[in-house]
Short mmCIF file of N, CA and C in Angstrom, two decimals:
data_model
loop_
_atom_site.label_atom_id
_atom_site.label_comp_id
_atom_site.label_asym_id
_atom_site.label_seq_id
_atom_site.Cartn_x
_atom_site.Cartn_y
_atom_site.Cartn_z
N UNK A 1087 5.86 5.74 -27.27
CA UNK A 1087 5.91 4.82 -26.17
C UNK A 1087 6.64 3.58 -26.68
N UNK A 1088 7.84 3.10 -25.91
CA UNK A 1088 8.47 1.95 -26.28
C UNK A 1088 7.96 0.81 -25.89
N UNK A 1089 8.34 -0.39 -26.39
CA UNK A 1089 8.29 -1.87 -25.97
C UNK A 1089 8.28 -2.07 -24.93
N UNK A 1090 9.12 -1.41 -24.20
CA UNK A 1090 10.42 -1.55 -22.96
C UNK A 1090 9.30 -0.86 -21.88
N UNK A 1091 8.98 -0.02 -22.00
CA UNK A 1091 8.50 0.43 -21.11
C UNK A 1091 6.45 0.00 -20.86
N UNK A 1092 5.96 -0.63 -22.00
CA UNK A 1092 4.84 -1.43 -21.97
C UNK A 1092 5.55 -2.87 -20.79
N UNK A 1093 6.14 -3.12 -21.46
CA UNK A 1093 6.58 -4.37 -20.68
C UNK A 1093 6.49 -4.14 -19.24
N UNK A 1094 7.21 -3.50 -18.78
CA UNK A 1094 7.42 -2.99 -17.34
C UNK A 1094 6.44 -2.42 -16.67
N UNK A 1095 5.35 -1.93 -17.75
CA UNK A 1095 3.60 -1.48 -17.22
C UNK A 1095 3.09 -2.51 -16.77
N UNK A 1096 2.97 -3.34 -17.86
CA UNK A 1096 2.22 -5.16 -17.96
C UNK A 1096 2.83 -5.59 -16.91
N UNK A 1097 4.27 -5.76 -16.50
CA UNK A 1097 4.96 -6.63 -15.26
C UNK A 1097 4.23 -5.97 -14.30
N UNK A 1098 4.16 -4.64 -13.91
CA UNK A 1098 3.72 -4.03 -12.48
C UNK A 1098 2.42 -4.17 -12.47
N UNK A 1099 1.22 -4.85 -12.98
CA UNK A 1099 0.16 -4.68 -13.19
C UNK A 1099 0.08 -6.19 -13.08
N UNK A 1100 0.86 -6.95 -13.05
CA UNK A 1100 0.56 -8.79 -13.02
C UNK A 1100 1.25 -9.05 -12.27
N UNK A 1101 2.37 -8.72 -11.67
CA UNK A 1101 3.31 -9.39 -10.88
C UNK A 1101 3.99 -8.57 -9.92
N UNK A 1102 3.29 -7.29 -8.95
CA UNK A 1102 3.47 -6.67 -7.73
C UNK A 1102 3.21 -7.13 -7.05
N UNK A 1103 3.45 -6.98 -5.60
CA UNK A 1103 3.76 -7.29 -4.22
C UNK A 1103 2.26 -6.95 -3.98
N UNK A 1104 1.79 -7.62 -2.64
CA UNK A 1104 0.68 -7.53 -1.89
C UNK A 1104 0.58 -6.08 -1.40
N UNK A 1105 -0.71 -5.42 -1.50
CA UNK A 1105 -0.98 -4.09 -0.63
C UNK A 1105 -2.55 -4.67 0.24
N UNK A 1106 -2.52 -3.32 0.69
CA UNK A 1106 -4.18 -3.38 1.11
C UNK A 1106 -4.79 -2.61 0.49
N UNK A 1107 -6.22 -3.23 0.20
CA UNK A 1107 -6.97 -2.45 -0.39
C UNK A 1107 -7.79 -1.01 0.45
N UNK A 1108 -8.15 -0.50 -0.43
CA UNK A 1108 -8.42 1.30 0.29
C UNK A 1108 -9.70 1.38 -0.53
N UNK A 1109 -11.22 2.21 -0.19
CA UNK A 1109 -12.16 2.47 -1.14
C UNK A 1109 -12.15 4.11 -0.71
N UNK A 1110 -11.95 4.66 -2.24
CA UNK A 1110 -11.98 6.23 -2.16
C UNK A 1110 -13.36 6.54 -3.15
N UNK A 1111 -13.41 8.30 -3.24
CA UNK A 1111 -13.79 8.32 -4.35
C UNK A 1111 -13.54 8.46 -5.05
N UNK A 1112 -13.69 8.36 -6.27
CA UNK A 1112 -13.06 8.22 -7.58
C UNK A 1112 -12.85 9.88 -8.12
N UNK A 1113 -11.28 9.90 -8.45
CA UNK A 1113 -10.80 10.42 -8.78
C UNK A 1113 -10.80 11.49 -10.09
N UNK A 1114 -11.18 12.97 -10.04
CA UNK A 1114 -11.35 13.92 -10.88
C UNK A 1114 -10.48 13.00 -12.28
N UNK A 1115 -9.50 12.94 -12.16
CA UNK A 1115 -8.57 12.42 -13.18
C UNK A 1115 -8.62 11.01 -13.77
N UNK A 1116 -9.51 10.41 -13.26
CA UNK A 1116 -9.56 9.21 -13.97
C UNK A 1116 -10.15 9.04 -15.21
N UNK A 1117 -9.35 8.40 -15.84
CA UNK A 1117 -9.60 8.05 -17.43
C UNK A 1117 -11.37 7.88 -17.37
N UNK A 1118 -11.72 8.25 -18.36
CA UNK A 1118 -13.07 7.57 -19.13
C UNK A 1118 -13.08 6.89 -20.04
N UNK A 1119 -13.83 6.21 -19.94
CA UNK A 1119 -13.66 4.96 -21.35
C UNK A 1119 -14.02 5.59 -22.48
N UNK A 1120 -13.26 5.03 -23.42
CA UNK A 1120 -13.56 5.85 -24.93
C UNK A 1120 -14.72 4.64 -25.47
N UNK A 1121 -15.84 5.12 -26.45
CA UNK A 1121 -16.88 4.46 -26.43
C UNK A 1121 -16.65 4.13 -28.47
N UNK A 1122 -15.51 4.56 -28.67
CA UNK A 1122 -14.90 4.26 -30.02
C UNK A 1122 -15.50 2.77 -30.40
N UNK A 1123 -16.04 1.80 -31.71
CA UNK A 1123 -16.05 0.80 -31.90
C UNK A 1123 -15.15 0.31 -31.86
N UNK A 1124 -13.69 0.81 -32.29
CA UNK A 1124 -12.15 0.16 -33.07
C UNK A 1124 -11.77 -0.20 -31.50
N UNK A 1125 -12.14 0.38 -30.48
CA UNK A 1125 -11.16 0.17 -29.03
C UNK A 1125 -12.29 -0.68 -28.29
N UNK A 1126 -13.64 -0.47 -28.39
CA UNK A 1126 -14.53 -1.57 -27.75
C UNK A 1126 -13.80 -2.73 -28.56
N UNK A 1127 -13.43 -3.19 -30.00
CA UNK A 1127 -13.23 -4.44 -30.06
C UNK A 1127 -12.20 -4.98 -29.30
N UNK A 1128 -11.21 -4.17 -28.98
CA UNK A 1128 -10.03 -4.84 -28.27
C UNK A 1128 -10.05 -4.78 -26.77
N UNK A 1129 -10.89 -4.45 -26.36
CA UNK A 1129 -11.68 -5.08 -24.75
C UNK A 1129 -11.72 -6.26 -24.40
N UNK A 1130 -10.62 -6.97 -24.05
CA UNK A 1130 -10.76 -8.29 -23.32
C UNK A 1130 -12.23 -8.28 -22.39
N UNK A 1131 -13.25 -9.54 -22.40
CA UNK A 1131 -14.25 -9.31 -21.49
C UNK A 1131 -14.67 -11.18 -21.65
N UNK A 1132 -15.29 -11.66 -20.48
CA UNK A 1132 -15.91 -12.91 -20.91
C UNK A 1132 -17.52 -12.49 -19.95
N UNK A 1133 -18.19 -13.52 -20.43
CA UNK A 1133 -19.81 -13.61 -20.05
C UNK A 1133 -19.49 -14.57 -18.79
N UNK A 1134 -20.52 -14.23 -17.93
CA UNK A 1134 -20.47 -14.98 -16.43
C UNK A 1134 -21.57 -15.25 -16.45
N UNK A 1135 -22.09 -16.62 -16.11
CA UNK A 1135 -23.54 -17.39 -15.48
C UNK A 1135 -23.46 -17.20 -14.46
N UNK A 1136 -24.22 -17.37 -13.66
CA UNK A 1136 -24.54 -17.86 -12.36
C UNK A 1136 -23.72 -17.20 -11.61
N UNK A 1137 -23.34 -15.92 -11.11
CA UNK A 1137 -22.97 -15.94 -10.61
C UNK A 1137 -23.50 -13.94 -10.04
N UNK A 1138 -23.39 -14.03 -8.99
CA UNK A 1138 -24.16 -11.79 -8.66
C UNK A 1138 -22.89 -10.85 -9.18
N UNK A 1139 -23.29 -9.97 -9.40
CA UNK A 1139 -21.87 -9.18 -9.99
C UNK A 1139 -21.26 -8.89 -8.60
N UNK A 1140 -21.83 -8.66 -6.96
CA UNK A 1140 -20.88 -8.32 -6.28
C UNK A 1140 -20.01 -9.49 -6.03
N UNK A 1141 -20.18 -10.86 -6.20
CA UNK A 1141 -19.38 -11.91 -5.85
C UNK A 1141 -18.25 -11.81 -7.12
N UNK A 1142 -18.33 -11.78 -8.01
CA UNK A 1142 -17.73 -11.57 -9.48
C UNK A 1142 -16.36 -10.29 -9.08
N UNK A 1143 -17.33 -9.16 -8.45
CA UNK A 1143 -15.87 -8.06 -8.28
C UNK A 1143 -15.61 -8.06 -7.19
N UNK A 1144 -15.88 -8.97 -5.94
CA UNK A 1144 -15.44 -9.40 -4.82
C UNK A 1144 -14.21 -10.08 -5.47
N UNK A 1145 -14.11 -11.21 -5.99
CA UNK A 1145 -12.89 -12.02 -6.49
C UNK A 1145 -11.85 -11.29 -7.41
N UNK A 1146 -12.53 -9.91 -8.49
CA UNK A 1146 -11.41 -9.08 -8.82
C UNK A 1146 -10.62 -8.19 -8.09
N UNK A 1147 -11.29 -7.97 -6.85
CA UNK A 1147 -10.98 -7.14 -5.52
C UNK A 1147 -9.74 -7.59 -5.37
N UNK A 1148 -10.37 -9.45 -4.75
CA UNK A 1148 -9.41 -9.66 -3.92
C UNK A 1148 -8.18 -10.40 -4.67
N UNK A 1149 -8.28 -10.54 -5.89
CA UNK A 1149 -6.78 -10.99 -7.00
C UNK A 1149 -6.43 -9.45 -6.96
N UNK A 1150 -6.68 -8.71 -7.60
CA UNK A 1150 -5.88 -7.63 -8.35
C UNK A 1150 -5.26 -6.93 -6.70
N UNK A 1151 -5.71 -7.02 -5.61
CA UNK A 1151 -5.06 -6.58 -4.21
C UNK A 1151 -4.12 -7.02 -3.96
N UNK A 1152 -3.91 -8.63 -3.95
CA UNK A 1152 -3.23 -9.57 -3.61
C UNK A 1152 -1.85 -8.99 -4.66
N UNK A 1153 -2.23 -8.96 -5.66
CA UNK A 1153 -1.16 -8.55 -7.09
C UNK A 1153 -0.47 -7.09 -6.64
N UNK A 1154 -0.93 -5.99 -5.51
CA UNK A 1154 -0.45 -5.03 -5.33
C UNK A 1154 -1.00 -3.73 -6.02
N UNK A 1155 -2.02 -4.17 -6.14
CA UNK A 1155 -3.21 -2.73 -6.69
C UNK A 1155 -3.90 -2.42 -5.01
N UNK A 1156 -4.06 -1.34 -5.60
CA UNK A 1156 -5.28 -0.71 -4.37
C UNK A 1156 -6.34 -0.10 -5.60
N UNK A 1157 -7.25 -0.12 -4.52
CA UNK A 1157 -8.97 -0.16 -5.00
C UNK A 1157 -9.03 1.82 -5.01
N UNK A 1158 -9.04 2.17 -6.19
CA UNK A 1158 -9.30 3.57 -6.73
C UNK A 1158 -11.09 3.71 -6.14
N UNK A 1159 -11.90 3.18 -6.90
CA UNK A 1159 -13.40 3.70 -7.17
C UNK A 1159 -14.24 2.21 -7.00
N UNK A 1160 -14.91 2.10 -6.20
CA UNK A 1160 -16.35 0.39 -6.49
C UNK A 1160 -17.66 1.05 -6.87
N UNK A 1161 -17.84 0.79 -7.72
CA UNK A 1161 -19.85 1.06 -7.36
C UNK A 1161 -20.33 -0.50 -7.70
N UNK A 1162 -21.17 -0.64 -8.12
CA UNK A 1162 -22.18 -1.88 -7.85
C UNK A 1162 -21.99 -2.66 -8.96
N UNK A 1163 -21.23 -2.09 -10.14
CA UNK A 1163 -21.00 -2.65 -11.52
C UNK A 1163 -19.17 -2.58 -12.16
N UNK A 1164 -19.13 -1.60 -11.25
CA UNK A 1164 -17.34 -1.35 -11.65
C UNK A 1164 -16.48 -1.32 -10.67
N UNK A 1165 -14.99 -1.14 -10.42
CA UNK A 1165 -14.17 -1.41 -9.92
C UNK A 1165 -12.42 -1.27 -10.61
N UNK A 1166 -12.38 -0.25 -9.97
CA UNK A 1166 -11.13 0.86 -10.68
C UNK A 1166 -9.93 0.59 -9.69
N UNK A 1167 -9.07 0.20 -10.19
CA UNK A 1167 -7.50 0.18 -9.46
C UNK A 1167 -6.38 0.70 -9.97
N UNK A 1168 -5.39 1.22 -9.09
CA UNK A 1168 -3.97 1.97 -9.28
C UNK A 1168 -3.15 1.45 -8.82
N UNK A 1169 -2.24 1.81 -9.26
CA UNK A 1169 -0.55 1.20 -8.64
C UNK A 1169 0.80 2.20 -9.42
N UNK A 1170 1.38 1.88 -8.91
CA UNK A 1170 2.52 2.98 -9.44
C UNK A 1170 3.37 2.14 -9.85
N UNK A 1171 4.05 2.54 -11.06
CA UNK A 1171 5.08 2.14 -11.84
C UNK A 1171 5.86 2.25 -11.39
N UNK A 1172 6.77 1.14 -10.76
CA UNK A 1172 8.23 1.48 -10.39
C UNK A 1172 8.82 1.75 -12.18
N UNK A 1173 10.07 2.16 -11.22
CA UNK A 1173 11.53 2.33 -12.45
C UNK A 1173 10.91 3.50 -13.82
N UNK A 1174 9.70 3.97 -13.80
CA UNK A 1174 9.46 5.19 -14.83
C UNK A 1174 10.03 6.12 -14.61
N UNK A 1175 10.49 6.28 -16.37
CA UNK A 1175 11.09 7.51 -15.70
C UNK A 1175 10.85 9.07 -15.57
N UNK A 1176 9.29 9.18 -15.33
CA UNK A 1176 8.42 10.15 -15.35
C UNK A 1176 7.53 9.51 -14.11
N UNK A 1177 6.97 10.43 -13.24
CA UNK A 1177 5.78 10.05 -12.65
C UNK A 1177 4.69 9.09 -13.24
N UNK A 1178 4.34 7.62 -12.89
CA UNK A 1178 3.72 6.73 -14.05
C UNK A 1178 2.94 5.94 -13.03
N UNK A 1179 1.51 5.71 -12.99
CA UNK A 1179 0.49 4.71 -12.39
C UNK A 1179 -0.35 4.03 -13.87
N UNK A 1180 -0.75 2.73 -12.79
CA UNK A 1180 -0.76 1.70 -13.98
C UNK A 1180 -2.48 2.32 -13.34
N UNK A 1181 -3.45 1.74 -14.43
CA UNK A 1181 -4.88 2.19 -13.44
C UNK A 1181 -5.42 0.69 -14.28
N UNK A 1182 -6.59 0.60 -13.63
CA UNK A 1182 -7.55 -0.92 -14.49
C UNK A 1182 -8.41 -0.95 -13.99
N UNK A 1183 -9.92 -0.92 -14.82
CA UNK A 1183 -10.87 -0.36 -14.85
C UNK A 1183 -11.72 -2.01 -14.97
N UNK A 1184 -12.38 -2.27 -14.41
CA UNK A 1184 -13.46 -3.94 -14.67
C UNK A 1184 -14.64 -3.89 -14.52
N UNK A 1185 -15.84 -3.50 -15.71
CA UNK A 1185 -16.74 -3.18 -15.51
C UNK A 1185 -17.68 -4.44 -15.95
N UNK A 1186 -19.05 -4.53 -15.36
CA UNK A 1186 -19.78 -5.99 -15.50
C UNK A 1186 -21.04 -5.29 -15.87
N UNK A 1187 -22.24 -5.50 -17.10
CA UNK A 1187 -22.89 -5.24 -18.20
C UNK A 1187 -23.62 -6.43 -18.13
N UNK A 1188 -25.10 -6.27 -18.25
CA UNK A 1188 -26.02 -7.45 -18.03
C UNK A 1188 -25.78 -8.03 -19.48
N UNK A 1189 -25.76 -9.08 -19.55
CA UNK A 1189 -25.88 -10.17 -21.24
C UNK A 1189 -26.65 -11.30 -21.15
N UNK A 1190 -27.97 -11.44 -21.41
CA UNK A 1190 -28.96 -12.39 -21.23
C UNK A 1190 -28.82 -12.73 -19.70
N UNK A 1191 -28.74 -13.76 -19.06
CA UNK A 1191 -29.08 -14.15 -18.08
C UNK A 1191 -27.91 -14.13 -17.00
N UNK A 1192 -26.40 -13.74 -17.74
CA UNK A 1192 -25.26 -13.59 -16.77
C UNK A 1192 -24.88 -12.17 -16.77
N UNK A 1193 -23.54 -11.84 -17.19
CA UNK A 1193 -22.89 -10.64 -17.07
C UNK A 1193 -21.55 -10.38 -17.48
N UNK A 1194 -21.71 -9.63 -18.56
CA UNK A 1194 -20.24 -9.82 -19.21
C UNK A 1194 -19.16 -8.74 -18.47
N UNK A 1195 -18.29 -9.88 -18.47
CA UNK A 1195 -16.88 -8.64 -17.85
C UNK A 1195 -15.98 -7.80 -18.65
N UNK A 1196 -15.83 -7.10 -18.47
CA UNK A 1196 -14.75 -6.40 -19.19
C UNK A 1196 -13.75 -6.04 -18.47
N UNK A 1197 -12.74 -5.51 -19.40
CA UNK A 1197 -11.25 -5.24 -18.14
C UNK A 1197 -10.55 -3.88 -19.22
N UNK A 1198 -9.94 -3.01 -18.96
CA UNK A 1198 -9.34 -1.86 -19.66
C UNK A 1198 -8.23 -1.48 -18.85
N UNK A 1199 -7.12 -1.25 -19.13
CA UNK A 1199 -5.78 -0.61 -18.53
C UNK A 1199 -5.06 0.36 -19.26
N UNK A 1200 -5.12 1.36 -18.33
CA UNK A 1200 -4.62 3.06 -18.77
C UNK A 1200 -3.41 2.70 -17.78
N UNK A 1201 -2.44 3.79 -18.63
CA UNK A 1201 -1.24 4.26 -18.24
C UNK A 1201 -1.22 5.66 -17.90
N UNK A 1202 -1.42 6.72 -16.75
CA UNK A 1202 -0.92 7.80 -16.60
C UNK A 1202 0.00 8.11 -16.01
N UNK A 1203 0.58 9.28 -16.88
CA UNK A 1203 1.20 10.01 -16.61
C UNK A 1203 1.55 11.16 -15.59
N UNK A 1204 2.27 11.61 -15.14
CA UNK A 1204 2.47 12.71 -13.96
C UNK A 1204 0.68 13.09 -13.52
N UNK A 1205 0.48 11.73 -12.97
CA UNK A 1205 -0.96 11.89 -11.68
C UNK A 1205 -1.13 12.44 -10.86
N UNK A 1206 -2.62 13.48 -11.28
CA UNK A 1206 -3.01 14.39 -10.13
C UNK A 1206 -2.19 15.23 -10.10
N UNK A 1207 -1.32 15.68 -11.62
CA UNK A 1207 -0.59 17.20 -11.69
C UNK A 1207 -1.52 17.46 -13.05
N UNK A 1208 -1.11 19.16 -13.29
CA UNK A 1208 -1.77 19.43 -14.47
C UNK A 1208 -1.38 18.68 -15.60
N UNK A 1209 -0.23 17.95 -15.47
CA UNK A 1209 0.33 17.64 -16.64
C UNK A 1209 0.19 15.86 -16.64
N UNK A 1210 -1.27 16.03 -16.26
CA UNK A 1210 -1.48 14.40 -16.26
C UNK A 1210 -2.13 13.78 -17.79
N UNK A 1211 -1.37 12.97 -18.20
CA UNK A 1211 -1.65 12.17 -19.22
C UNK A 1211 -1.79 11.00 -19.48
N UNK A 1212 -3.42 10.59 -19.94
CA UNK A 1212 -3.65 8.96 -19.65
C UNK A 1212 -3.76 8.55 -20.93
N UNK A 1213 -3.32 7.03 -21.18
CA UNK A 1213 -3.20 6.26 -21.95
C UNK A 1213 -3.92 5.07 -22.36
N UNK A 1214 -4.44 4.44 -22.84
CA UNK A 1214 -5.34 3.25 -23.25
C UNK A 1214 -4.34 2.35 -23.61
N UNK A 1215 -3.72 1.32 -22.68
CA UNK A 1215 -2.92 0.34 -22.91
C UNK A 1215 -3.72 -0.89 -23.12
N UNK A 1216 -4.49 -1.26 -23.24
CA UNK A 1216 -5.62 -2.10 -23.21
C UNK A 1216 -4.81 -3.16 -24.04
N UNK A 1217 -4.88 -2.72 -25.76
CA UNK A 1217 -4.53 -3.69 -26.58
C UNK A 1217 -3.24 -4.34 -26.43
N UNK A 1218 -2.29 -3.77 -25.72
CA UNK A 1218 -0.70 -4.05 -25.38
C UNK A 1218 -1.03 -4.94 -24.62
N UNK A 1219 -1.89 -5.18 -23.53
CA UNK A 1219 -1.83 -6.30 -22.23
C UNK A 1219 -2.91 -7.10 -22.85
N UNK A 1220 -3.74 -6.75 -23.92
CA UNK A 1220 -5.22 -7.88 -23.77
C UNK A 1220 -4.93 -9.34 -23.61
N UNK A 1221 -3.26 -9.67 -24.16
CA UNK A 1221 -3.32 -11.47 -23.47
C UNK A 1221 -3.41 -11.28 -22.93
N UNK A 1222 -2.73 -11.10 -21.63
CA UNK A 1222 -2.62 -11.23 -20.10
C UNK A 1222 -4.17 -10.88 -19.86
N UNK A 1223 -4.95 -10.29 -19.69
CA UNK A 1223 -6.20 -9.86 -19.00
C UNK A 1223 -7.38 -11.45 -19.93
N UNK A 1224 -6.80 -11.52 -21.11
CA UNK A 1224 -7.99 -12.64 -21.80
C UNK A 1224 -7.20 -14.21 -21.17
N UNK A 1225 -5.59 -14.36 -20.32
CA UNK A 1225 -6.21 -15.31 -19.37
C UNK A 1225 -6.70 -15.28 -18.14
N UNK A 1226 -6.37 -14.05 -17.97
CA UNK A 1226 -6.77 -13.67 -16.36
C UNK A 1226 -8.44 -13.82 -16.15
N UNK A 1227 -9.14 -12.93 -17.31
CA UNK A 1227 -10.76 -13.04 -17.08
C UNK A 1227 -11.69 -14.47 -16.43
N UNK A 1228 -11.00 -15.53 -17.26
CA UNK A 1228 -11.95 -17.16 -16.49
C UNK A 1228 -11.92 -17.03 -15.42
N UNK A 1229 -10.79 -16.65 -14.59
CA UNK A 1229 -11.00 -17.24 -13.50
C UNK A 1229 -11.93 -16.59 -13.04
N UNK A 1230 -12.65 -15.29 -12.81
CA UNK A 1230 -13.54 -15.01 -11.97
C UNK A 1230 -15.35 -15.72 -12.65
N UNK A 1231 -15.33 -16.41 -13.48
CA UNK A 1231 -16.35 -17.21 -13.54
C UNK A 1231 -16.43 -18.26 -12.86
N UNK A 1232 -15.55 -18.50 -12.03
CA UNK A 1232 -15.65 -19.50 -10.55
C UNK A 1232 -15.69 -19.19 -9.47
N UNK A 1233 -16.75 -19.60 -8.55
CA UNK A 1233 -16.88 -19.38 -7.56
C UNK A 1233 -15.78 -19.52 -6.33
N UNK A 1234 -15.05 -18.93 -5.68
CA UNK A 1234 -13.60 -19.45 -4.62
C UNK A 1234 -12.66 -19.63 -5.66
N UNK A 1235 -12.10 -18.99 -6.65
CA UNK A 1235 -11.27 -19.33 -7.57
C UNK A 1235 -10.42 -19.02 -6.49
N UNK A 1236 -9.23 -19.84 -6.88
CA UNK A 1236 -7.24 -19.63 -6.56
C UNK A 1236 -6.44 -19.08 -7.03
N UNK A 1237 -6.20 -17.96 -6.13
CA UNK A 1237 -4.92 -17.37 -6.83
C UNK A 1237 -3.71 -17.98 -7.36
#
């Protein structure tokens, strides 16, 4: 996997056009998180006070929509999104996974981004891009520790 083509993952995953969001069910093919220590450390995530986890992935809803994701999978703690890679030159969706984990009295966030490959064919292959984007997602995370944050 080149530079070149991380880059152009990371761009379509921060800086796409507005969609609407869609709630399905979650998809035979979606990545699972690898429960590895070496890849939990490179999990961008911050701790949230005060605040319910549905208001918390209400505001990742409605940024990562606005950004041109649609809503893959919600349950009550997570919140899975897709988008398709323009300009790949293979069948390519960006996916990002934001799951919220009780930690004393708030709730820590986490954020993970897979790259697959030719989706929803046999020849689908997903990727753990996580550590390639973790800036971008470790400034993105604050903001949803505010209540009415701004896009």
């Amino acid at each position: 996997m080149n530079l070149r083509f991380l880059v152009s993952v990371s761009a379509a995953l921060l800086l796409a056009a507005c969609a609407t969001p869609t709630a399905q069910p979650p998809a035979a093919s979606t990545p699972a998180p690898d429960q590895t220590q070496a890849q939990t450390a490179t999990v961008p995530s911050i701790v949230i006070d005060g605040r319910t986890p549905q208001a918390i992935l209400d505001d990742v809803v409605a940024y990562r929509t606005q950004k041109g994701m649609r809503v893959l999978a919600r349950t009550a703690n997570r919140v899975e999104f897709k988008q398709v890679v323009p300009k790949a030159k293979v069948p390519t969706e960006a996916r990002m996974r934001y799951e919220l984990t009780p930690a004393g009295k708030g709730w820590k966030l986490s954020a993970r981004v897979f790259q697959v490959s030719y989706p929803g064919t046999t020849r689908e292959a997903v990727s753990d891009i996580t550590p390639q984007v973790a800036d971008k997602l470790t400034d993105e995370l604050p903001r949803y520790a505010r209540s009415g944050a701004s896009w």
